[in-house]
C-alpha positions in Angstrom: -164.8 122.0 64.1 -164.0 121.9 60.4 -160.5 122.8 59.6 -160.1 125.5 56.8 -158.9 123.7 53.6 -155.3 125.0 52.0 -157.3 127.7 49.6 -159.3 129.1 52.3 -156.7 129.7 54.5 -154.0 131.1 52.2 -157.9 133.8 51.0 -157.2 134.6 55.0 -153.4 135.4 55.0 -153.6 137.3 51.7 -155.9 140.6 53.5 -153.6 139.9 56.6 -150.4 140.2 54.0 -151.9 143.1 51.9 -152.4 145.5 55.3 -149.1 144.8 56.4 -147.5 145.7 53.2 -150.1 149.0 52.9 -149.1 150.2 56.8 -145.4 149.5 55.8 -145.6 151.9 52.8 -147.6 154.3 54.9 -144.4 154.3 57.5 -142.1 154.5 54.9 -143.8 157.6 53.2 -144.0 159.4 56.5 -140.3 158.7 57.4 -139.4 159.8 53.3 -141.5 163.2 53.9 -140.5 164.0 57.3 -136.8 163.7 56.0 -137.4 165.7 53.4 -139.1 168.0 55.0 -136.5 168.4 57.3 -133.4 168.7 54.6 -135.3 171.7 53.4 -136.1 173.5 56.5 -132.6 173.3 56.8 -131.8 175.2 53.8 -134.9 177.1 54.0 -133.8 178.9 57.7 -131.0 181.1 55.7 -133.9 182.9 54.3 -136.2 182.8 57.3 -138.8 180.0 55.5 -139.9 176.5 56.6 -142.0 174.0 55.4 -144.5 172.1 57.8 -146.3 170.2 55.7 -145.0 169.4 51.9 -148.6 168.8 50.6 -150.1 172.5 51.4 -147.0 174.7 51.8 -145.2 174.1 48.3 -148.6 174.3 46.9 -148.5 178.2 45.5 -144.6 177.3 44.9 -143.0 180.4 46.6 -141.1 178.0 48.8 -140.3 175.7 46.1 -138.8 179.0 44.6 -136.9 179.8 47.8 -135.5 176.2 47.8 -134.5 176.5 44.7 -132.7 179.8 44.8 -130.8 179.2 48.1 -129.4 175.3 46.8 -128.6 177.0 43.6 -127.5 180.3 44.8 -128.7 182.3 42.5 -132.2 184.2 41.7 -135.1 183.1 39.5 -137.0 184.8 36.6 -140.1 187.5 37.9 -142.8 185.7 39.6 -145.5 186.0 41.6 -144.8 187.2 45.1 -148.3 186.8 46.7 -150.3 184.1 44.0 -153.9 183.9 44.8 -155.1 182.2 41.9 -154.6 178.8 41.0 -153.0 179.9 37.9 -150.7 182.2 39.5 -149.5 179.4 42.2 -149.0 177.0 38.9 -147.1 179.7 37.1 -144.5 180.0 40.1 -144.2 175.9 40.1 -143.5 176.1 36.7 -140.9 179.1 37.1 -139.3 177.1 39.4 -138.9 173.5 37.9 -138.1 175.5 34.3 -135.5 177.0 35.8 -134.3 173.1 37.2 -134.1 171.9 33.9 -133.2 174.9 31.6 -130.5 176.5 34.2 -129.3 173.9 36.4 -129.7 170.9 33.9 -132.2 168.8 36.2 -134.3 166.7 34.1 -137.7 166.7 35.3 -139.7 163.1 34.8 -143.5 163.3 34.5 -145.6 160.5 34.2 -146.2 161.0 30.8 -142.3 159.9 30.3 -142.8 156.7 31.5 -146.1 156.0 29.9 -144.5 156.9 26.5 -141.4 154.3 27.5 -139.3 157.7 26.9 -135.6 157.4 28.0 -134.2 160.1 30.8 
């Protein structure tokens, strides 16, 4: 049996190596969403709200607004209470992270920032 030369076998390792590293991420995202997850329930339960899954419910961003008004204990501007339009559920996440940064100071980073080398 031919033994695989020093390239070859490194080509092997390398797929091996890249899996790994994906399923490590993979775990690591899971554990950083769970806790997350979990540090807002926990804030959330004052005002009878949870999150089970971050993806879908902060989409229409009436818990995002919740969050936000119980860590900052006060009340954001008029939104909309039951969105049903993708325009309305964008409105509220924008009511909510304007107030972050306009109110509370938070500066929010979009991608654009860091494609534009912007400082923040």
């Amino acid at each position: 049996m031919q033994q695989p030369q020093n390239g070859q076998q490194q080509q092997e390792e390398q797929p091996d190596e890249m899996e790994r590293d994906l399923a490590e991420d993979a775990v690591w995202k899971r554990i950083q969403q769970n806790t997350f997850t979990r540090w807002a329930n926990e804030h959330l339960k004052t005002v009878g709200k949870t999150i089970a899954n971050l993806e879908t419910d902060l989409s229409d961003g009436l818990r995002l607004i919740a969050l936000v008004e119980v860590l900052s204990g006060r009340r954001l501007p008029k939104h909309n209470k039951k969105p049903t339009f993708r325009s309305q559920k964008l409105e509220n996440v924008s009511v909510a992270l304007k107030f972050l940064e306009e109110d509370e100071g938070i500066k929010i980073v979009n991608i654009g920032e860091f494609l534009n080398c912007n400082k923040y």
